[in-house]
Coordinates of C-alpha atoms in Angstrom, one line a residue:
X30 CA 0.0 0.0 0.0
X31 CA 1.2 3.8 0.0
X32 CA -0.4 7.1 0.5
X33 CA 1.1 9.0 -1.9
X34 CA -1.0 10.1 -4.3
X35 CA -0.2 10.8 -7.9
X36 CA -0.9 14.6 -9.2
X37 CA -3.1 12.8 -12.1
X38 CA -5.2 10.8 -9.9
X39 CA -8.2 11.0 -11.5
X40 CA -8.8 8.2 -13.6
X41 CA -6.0 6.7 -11.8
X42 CA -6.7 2.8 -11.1
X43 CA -5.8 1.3 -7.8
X44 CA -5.9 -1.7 -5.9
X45 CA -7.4 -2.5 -2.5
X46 CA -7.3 -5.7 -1.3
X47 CA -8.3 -7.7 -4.1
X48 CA -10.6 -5.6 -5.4
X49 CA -10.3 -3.0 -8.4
X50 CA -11.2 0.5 -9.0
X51 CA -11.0 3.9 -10.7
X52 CA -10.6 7.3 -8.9
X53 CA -13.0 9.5 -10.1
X54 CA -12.7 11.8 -6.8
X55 CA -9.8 13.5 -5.0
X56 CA -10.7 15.9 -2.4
X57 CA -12.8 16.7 0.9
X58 CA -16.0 15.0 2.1
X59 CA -17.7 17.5 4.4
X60 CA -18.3 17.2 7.6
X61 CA -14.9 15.5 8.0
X62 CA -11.4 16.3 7.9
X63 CA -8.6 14.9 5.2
X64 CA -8.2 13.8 1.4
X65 CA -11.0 11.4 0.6
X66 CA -10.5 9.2 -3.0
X67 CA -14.1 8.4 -4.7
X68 CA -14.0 5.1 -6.7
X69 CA -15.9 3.5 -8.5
X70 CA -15.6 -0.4 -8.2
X71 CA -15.5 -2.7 -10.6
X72 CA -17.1 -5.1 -8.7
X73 CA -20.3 -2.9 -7.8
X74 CA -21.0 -5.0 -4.9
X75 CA -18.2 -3.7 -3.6
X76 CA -19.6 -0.2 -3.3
X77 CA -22.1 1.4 -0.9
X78 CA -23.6 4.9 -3.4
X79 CA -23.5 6.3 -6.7
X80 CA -21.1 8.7 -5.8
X81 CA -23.2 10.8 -3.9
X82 CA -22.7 11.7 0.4
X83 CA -25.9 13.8 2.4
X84 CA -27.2 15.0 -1.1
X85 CA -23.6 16.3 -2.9
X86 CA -23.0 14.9 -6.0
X87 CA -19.3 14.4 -5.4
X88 CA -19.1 11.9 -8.8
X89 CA -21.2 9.6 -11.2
X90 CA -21.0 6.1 -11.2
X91 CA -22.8 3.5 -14.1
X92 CA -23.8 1.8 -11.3
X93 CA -26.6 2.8 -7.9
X94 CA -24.2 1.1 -5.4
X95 CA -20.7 1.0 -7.4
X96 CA -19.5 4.1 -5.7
X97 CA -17.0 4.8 -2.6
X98 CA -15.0 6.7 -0.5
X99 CA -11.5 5.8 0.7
X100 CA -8.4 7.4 2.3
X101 CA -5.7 7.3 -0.2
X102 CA -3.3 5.0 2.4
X103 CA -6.0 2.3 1.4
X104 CA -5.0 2.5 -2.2
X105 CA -2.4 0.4 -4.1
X106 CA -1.6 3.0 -6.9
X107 CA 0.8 0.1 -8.5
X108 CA 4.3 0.0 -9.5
X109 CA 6.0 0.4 -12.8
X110 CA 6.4 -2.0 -15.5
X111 CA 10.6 -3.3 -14.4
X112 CA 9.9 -3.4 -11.3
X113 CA 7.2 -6.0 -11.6
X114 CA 9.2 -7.9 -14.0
X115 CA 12.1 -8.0 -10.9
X116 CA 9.1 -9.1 -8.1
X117 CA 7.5 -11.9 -10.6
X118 CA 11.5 -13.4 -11.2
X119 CA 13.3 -12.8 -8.1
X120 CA 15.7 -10.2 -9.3
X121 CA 14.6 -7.4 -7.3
X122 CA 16.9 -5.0 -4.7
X123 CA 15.9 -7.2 -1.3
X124 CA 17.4 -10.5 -2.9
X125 CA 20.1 -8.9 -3.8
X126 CA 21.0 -7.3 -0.5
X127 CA 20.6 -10.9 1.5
X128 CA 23.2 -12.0 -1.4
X129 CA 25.7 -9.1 -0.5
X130 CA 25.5 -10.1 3.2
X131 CA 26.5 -13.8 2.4
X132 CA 29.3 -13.0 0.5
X133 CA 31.3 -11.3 3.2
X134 CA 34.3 -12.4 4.4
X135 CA 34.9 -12.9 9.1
X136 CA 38.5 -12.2 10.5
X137 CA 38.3 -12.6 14.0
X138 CA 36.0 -10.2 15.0
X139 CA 36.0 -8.2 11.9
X140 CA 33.6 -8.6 8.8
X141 CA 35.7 -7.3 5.4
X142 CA 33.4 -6.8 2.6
X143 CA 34.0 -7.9 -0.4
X144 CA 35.0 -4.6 -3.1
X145 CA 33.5 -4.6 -6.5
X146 CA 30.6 -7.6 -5.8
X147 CA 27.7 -5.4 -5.5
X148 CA 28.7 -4.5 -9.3
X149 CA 29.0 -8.4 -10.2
X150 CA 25.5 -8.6 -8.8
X151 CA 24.3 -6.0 -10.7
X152 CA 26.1 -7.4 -14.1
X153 CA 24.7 -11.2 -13.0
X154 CA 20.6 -9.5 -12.6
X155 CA 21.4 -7.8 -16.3
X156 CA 22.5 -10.4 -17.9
X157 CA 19.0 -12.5 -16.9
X158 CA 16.8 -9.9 -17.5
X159 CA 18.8 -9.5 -21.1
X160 CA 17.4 -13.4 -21.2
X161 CA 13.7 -12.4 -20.8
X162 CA 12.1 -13.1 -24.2
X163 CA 8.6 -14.3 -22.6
X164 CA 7.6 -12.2 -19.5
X165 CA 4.3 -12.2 -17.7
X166 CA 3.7 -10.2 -14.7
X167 CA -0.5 -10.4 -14.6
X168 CA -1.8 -9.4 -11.8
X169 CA 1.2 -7.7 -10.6
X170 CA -0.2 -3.8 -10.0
X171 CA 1.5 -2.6 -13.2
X172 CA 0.1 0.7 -13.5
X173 CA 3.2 3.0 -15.7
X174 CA 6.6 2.2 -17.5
X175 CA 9.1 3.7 -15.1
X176 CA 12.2 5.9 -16.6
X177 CA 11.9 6.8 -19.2
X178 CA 13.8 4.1 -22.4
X179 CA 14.9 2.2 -19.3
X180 CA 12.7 -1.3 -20.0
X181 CA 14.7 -1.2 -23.5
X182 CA 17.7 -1.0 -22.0
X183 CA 17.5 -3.4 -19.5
X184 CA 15.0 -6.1 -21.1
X185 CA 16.1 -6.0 -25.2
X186 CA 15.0 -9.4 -26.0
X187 CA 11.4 -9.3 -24.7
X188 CA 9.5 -10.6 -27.6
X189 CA 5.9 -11.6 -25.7
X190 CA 4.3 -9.9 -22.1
X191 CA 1.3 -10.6 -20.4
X192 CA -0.1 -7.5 -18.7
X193 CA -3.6 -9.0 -18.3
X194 CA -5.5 -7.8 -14.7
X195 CA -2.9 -4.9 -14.2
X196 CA -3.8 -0.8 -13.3
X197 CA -3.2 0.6 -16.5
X198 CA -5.3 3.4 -16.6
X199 CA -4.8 4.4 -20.4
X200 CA -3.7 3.7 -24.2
X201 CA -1.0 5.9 -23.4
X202 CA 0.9 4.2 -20.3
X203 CA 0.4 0.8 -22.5
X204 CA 2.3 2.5 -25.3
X205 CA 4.7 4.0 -22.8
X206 CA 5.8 0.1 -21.8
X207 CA 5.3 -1.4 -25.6
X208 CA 7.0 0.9 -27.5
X209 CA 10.0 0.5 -25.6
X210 CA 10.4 -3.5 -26.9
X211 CA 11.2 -3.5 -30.1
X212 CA 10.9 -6.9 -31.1
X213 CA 7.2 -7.0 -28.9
X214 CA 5.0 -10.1 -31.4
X215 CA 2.5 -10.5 -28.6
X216 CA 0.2 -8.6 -25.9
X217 CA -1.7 -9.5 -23.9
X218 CA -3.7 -6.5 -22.2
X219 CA -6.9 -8.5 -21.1
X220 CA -9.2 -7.4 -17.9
X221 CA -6.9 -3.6 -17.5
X222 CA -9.7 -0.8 -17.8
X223 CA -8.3 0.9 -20.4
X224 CA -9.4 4.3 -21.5
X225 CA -8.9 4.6 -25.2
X226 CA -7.8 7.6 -27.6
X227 CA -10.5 9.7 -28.8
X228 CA -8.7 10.8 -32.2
X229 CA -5.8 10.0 -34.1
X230 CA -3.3 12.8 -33.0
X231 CA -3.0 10.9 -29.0
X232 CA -1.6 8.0 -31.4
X233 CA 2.3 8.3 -31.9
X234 CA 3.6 4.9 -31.5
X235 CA 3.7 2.1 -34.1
X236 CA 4.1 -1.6 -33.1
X237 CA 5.3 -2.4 -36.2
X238 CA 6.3 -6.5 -35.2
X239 CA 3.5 -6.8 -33.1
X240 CA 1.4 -10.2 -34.2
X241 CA -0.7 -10.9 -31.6
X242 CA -3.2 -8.5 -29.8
X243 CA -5.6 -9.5 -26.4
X244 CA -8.1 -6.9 -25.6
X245 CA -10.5 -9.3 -23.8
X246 CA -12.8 -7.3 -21.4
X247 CA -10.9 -3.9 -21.7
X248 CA -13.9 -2.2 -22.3
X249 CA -12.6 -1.1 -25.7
X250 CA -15.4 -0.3 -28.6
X251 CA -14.9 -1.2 -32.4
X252 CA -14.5 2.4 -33.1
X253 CA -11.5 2.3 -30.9
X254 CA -10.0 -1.0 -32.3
X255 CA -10.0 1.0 -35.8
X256 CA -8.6 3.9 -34.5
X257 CA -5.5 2.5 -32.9
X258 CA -5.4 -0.2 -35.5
X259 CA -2.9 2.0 -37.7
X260 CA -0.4 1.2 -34.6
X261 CA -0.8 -2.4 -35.6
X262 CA 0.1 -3.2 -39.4
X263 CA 1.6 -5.8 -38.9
X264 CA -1.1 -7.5 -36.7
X265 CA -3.0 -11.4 -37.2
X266 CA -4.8 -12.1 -34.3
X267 CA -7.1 -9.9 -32.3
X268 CA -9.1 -11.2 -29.9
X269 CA -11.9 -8.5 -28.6
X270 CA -13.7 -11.0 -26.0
X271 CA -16.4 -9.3 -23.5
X272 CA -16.6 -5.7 -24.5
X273 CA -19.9 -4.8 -25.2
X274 CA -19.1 -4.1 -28.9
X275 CA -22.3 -3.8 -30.6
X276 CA -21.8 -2.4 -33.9
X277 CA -18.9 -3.0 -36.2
X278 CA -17.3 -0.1 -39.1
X279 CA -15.9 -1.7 -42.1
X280 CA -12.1 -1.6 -41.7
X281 CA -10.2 0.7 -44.6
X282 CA -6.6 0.0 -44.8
X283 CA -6.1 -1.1 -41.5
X284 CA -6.7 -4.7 -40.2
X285 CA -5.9 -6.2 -43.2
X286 CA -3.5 -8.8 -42.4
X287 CA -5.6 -10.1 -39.7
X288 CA -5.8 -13.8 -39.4
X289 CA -7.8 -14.4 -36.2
X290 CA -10.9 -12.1 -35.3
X291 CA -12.2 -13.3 -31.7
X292 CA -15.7 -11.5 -31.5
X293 CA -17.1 -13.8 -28.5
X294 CA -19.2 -12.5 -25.3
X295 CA -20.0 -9.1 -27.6
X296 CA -24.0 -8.6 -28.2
X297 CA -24.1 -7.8 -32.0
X298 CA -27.1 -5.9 -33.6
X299 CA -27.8 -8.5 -36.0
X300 CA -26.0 -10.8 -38.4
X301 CA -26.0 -8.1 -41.1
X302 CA -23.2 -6.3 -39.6
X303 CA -21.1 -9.0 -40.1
X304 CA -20.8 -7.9 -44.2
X305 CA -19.1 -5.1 -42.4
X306 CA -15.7 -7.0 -41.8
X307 CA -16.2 -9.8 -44.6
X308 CA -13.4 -8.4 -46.8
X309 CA -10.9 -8.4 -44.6
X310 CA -8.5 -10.4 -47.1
X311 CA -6.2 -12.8 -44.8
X312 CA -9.0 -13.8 -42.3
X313 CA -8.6 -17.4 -41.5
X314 CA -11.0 -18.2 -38.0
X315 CA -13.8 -16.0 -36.6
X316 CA -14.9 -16.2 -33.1
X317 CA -18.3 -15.5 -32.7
X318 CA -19.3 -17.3 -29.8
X319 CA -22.5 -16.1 -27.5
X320 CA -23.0 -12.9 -30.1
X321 CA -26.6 -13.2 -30.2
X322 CA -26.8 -13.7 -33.8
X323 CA -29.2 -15.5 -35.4
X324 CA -28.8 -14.9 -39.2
X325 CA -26.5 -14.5 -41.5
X326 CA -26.8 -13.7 -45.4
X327 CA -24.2 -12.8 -48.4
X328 CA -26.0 -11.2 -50.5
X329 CA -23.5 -11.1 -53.4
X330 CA -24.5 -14.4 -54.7
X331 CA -27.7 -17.1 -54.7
X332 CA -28.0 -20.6 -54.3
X333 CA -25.2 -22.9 -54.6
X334 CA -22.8 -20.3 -55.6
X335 CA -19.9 -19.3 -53.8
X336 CA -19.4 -15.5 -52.2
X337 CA -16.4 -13.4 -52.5
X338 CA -16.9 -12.2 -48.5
X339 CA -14.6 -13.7 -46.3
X340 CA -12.8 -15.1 -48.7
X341 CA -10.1 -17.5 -46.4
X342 CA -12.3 -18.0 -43.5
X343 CA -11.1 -21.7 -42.5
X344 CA -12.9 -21.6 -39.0
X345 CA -16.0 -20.3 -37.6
X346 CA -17.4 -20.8 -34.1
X347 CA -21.0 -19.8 -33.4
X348 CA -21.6 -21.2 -30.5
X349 CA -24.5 -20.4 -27.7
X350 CA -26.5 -18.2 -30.2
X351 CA -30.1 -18.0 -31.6
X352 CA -29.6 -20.0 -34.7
X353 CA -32.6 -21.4 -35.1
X354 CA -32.9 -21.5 -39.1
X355 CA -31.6 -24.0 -41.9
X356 CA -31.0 -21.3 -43.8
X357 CA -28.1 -19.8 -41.4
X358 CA -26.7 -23.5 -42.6
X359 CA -27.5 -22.9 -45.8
X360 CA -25.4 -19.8 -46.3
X361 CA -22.5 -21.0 -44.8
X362 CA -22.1 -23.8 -47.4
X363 CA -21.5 -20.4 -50.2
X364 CA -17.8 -19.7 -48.0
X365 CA -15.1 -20.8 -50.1
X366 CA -12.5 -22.6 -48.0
X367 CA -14.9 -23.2 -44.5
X368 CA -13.7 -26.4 -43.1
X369 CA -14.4 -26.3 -39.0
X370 CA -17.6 -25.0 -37.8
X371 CA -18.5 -24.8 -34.2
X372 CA -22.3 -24.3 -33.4
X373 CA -23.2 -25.8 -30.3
X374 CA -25.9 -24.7 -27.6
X375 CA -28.2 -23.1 -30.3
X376 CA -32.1 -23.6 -30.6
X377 CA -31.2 -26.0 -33.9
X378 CA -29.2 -28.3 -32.5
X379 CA -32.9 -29.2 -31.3
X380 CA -34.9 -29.1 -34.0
X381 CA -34.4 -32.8 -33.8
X382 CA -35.0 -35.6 -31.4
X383 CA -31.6 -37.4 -32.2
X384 CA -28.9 -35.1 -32.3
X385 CA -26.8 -37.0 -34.8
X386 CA -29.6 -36.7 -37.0
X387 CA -28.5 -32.6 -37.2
X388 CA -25.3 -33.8 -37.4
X389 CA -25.6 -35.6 -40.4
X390 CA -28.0 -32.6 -41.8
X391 CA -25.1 -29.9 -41.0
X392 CA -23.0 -32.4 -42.9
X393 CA -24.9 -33.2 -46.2
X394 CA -25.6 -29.2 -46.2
X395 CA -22.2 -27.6 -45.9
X396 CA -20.0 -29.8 -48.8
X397 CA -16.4 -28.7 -48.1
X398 CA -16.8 -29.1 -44.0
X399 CA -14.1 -31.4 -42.4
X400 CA -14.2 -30.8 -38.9
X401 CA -18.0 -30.0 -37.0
X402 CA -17.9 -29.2 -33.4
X403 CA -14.4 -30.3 -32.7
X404 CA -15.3 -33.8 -34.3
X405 CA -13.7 -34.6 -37.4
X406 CA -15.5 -36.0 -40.6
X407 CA -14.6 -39.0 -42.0
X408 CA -15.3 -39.4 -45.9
X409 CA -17.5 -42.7 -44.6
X410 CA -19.6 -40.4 -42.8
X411 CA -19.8 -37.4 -45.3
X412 CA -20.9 -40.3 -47.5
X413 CA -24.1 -41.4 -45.1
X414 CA -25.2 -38.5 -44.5
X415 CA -25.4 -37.2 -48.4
X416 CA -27.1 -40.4 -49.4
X417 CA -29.5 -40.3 -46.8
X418 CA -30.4 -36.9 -47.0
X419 CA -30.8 -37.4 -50.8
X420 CA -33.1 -39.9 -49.8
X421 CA -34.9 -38.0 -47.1
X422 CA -35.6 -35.2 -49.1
X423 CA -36.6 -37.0 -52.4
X424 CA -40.2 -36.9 -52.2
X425 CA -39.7 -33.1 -51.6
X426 CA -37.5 -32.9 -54.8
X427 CA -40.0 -34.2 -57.0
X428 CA -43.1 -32.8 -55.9
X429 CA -41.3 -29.5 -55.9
X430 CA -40.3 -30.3 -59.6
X431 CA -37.5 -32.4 -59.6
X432 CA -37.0 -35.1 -61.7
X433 CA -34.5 -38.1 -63.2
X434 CA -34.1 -37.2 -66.8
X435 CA -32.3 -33.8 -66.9
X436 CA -34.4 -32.1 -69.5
X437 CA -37.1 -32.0 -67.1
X438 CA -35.4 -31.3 -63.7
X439 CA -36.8 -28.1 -63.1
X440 CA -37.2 -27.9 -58.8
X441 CA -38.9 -24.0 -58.3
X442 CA -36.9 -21.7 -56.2
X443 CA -38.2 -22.6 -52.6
X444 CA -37.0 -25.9 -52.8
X445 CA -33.3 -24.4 -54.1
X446 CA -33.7 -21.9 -50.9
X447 CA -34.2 -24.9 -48.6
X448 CA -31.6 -27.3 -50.1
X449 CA -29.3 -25.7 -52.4
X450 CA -27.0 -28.8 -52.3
X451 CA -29.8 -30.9 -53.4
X452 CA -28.8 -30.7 -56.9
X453 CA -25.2 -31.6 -56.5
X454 CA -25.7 -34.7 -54.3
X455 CA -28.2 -36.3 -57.3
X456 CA -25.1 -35.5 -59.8
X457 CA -22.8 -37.1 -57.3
X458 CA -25.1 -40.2 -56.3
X459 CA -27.3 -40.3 -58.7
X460 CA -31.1 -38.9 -59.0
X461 CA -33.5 -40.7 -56.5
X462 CA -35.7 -43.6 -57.6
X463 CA -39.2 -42.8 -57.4
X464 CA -39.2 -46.5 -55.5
X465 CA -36.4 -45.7 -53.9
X466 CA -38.3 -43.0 -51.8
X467 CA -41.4 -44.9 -50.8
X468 CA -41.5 -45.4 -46.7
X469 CA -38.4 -43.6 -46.0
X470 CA -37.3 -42.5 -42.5
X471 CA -33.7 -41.8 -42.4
X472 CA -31.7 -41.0 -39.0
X473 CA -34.7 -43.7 -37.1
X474 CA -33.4 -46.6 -35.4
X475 CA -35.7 -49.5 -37.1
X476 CA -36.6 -53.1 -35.6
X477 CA -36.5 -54.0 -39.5
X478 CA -34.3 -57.3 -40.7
X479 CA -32.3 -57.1 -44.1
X480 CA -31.7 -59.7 -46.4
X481 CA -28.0 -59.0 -47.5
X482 CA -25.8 -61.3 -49.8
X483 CA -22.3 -61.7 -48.6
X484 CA -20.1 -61.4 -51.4
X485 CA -15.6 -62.2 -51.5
X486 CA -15.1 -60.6 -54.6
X487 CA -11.2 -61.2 -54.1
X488 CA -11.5 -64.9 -52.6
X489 CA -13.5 -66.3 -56.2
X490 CA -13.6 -70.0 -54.7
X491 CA -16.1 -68.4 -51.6
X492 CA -19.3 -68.7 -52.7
X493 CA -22.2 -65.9 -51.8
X494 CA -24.1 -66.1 -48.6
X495 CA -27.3 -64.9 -47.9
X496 CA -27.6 -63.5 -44.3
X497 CA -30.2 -61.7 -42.6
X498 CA -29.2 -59.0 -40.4
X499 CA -31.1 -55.8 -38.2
X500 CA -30.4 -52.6 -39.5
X501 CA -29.2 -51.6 -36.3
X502 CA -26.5 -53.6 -36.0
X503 CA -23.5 -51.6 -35.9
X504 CA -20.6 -52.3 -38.8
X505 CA -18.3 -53.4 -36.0
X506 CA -20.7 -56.3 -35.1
X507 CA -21.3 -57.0 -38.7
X508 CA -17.6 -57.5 -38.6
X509 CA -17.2 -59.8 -35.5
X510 CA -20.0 -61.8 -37.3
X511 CA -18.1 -62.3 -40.6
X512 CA -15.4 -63.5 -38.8
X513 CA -17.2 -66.5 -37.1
X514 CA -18.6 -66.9 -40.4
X515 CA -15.6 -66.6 -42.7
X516 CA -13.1 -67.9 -40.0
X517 CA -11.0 -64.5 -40.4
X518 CA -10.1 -61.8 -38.2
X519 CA -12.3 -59.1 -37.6
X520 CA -10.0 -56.3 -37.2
X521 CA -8.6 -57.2 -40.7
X522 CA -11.8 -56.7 -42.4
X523 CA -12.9 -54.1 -45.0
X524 CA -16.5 -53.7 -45.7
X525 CA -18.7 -52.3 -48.4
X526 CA -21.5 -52.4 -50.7
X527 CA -23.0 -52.3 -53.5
X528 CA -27.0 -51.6 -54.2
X529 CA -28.9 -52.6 -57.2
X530 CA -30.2 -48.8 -57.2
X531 CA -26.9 -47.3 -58.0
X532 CA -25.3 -49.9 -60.2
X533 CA -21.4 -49.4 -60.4
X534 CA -20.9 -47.8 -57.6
X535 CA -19.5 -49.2 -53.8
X536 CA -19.2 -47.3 -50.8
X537 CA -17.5 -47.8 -48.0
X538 CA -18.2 -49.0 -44.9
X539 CA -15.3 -47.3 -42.5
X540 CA -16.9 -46.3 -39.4
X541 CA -17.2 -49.5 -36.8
X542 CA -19.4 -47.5 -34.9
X543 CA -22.4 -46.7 -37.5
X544 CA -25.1 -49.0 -38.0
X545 CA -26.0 -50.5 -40.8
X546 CA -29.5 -48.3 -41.8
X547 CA -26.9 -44.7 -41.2
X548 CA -25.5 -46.0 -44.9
X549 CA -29.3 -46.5 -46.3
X550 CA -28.4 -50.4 -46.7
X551 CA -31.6 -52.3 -48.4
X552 CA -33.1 -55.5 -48.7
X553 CA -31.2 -57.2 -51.7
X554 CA -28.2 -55.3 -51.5
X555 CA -24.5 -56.7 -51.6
X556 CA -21.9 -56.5 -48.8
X557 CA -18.6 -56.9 -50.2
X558 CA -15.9 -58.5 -47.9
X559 CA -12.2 -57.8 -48.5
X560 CA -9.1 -59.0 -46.1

């Protein structure tokens, strides 16, 4: 603690006990005596007012009861940047006093100091603070740089700090510490209050190496991000997490080698605003986790065609939103490179009783996905899930049009709007049978027995067998069957089949863990046994 106070106290944050505020009052508190500091908490619960004592308004506070007074001597103001660094790796003044003091030398009565070691101890703390290259003092009370070019002097290698849960009170004091490493790639600001510049001209420092950017909870807007982001041009992952940013500004010549955007724990207006960073040419993942969206649209082309906006997004999360719509599925299958989505904990995950069967939907829908909530897709599965939602939808297909030979396949637009993929899957597999379609109910666990034919198309001198299995027995149990049957090893086994529906064509049966009805295996059909 101390009870000096700094001459620019106000806005000043402090510390006391665990709890953090910012001074918005420095002065007397009539009827009594002394310098009284008005904070407001961060913690409102902490507070008693709104900043108010026997009717004087001595300062506002966002919050009824996030208000207080204190005397300064209750205040941790902080310390500067170096000496934090020193406290957090053991190289500060007390250690090295308790070192001087063991390396004295006792004649008799006499202690005989050592000449020249307290400079040997000074050389030994430089040389490992010139070995810092990763530094994190969070939560240390760093509230200012200290002298002035001294952190560059003493700490030239730093390449990546942590100043997350610090007093910095302002851009300025940030830049004050940043500026000063020259080789800075990554920062990590998170959970300081940080009062941003209002214009351009409070802006003289450039991070020109700096890579990596955490402003999580900072309280920083999107008009802020763009107007420090000339400071960054070098910059390709921001992550913006809990800040109340609401509306986004389309970024012009700044931002643009961004590779990571992390959006999460921010209430967006609506999914429209996200056309407002969709050119942002390098942008590889998007974080857009518990945003509140429930839509999303690129206008810039229709159905089954692909959009120019966001043209490298690899990696989306929407999780915890209001998706509640198909379509927000639908429009994410025009992205040209998305391969990992991540949309749990919205209303559509369900839409259906089995959540595998939106798992399969997600996957027949979005054609180029490879990964879906952390999970990856195997080409076995991609396969199911297109062939049965070919099937599922069929009857749709053709009552909205549809039909085998090409010249009069003519589905109207509603159908297109609902399943723009629809199309494609019928080239791939093959249009759906008009008896093909009767009774279906895909994704359902049926009591139903299937007459299969066992085929060895590799072992000639094994004749066929005819077997009857459920369609809910999984491929690995189909397996451990073939191998009582065949007198072969299970684990050596590779299954497929072939149907009399889609002549010249066999697909796979990879994953052990399916059953046999997630592949849309019929009466009649053909497994094919290879070892």
């Amino acid at each position: 603690m101390t009870s000096s106070v700094p001459s620019d106290v106000l806005g000043q944050r402090i510390l006391c006990d665990t709890e953090y505020a910012t001074v918005r009052y420095a002065g007397s508190v009539p009827p009594t005596t002394g310098l009284w500091l008005g904070v407001e908490w961060d913690n409102p619960q902490r507070g008693k007012h709104n900043g108010s004592h026997e009717g004087v308004q001595y300062f506002k506070c966002s919050h009824p009861t996030g208000g207080s007074f204190i005397r300064p001597n209750k205040g941790n103001f902080g310390v500067d940047f170096l000496t934090a660094v020193k406290n957090r790796y053991g190289l500060n003044v007390e250690q090295d006093v308790e070192c001087e003091k063991e390396n004295a030398l006792v004649f008799g009565k006499k202690t005989v100091e050592l000449v020249g070691f307290d400079s040997i101890i000074e050389q030994q703390r430089q040389v490992q603070l010139n070995k810092l290259v990763d530094i994190s003092v969070r939560e240390c009370a760093v509230s200012h740089a200290g002298q002035k070019e001294e952190i560059s002097r003493t700490c030239p290698n730093i390449r990546s700090i942590n100043l997350s849960k610090n007093l910095l009170p302002s851009w300025e004091k940030v830049t004050d510490i940043a500026c000063q490493v020259q080789n800075l790639e990554s920062l990590d600001l998170s959970e300081n209050k940080i009062k941003f510049p209002s214009d351009s001209a409070s802006i003289t420092c450039t991070l020109s190496k700096l890579r990596v950017l955490a402003l999580n909870r900072t309280g920083v807007t999107w008009a802020e991000v763009l107007l420090c982001a000339p400071g960054w041009p070098a910059l390709e992952e921001l992550y913006l997490a809990s800040n109340d940013i609401t509306v986004l500004e389309r970024p012009i010549n700044v931002l643009q080698p961004l590779k990571l955007l992390d959006l999460s724990n921010n209430q967006l207006i609506d999914g429209s605003q996200l056309q407002l960073i969709a050119y942002l040419p390098r942008l590889e993942q998007l974080i857009l986790s518990n945003t509140g969206i429930s839509s999303i649209h690129f206008p810039d082309v229709g159905f089954g065609c692909k959009t120019k906006m966001f043209p490298l997004l690899q990696r989306l999360a929407v999780d915890d939103n209001k998706i509640l719509q198909w379509s927000f599925i639908n429009e994410l299958d025009k992205l040209q490179c998305l391969q990992s989505l991540h949309c749990q904990n919205n209303p559509l995950m369900g839409t259906e009783k089995n959540p595998e069967t939106v798992r399969q939907l997600i996957i027949a829908k979005i054609g180029q996905l490879k990964f879906l909530n952390k999970s990856e897709i195997f080409p076995d599965e991609r396969k199911g899930a297109e062939l049965d939602y070919r099937k599922v939808f069929g009857n749709d297909w053709i009552m909205a049009g549809g039909n085998q030979n090409p010249d009069k396949n003519r589905p109207n637009e509603e159908f297109l709007a609902a399943h723009p993929r629809y199309q494609l899957l019928c080239l791939k597999y093959g249009a759906p049978e008009e008896g093909e379609l009767k009774g279906q109910q895909p994704f359902i666990l049926k009591n139903q027995l299937l007459t299969l034919t066992i085929k060895c198309p590799d072992k000639p001198d094994q004749k066929p067998i005819e077997k009857k299995l459920p369609d809910s027995m999984t491929i690995q149990k189909v397996k451990g069957l073939l191998y009582r049957l065949l007198k072969i090893p299970g684990s050596e086994l590779k299954l497929s089949y072939e149907s009399s529906k889609m002549e010249g064509k066999e697909i796979e049966l990879e994953n052990d863990l399916k059953p046999l009805q997630f592949y849309s295996i019929e009466n009649g059909d053909s497994v094919l046994v290879r070892w």
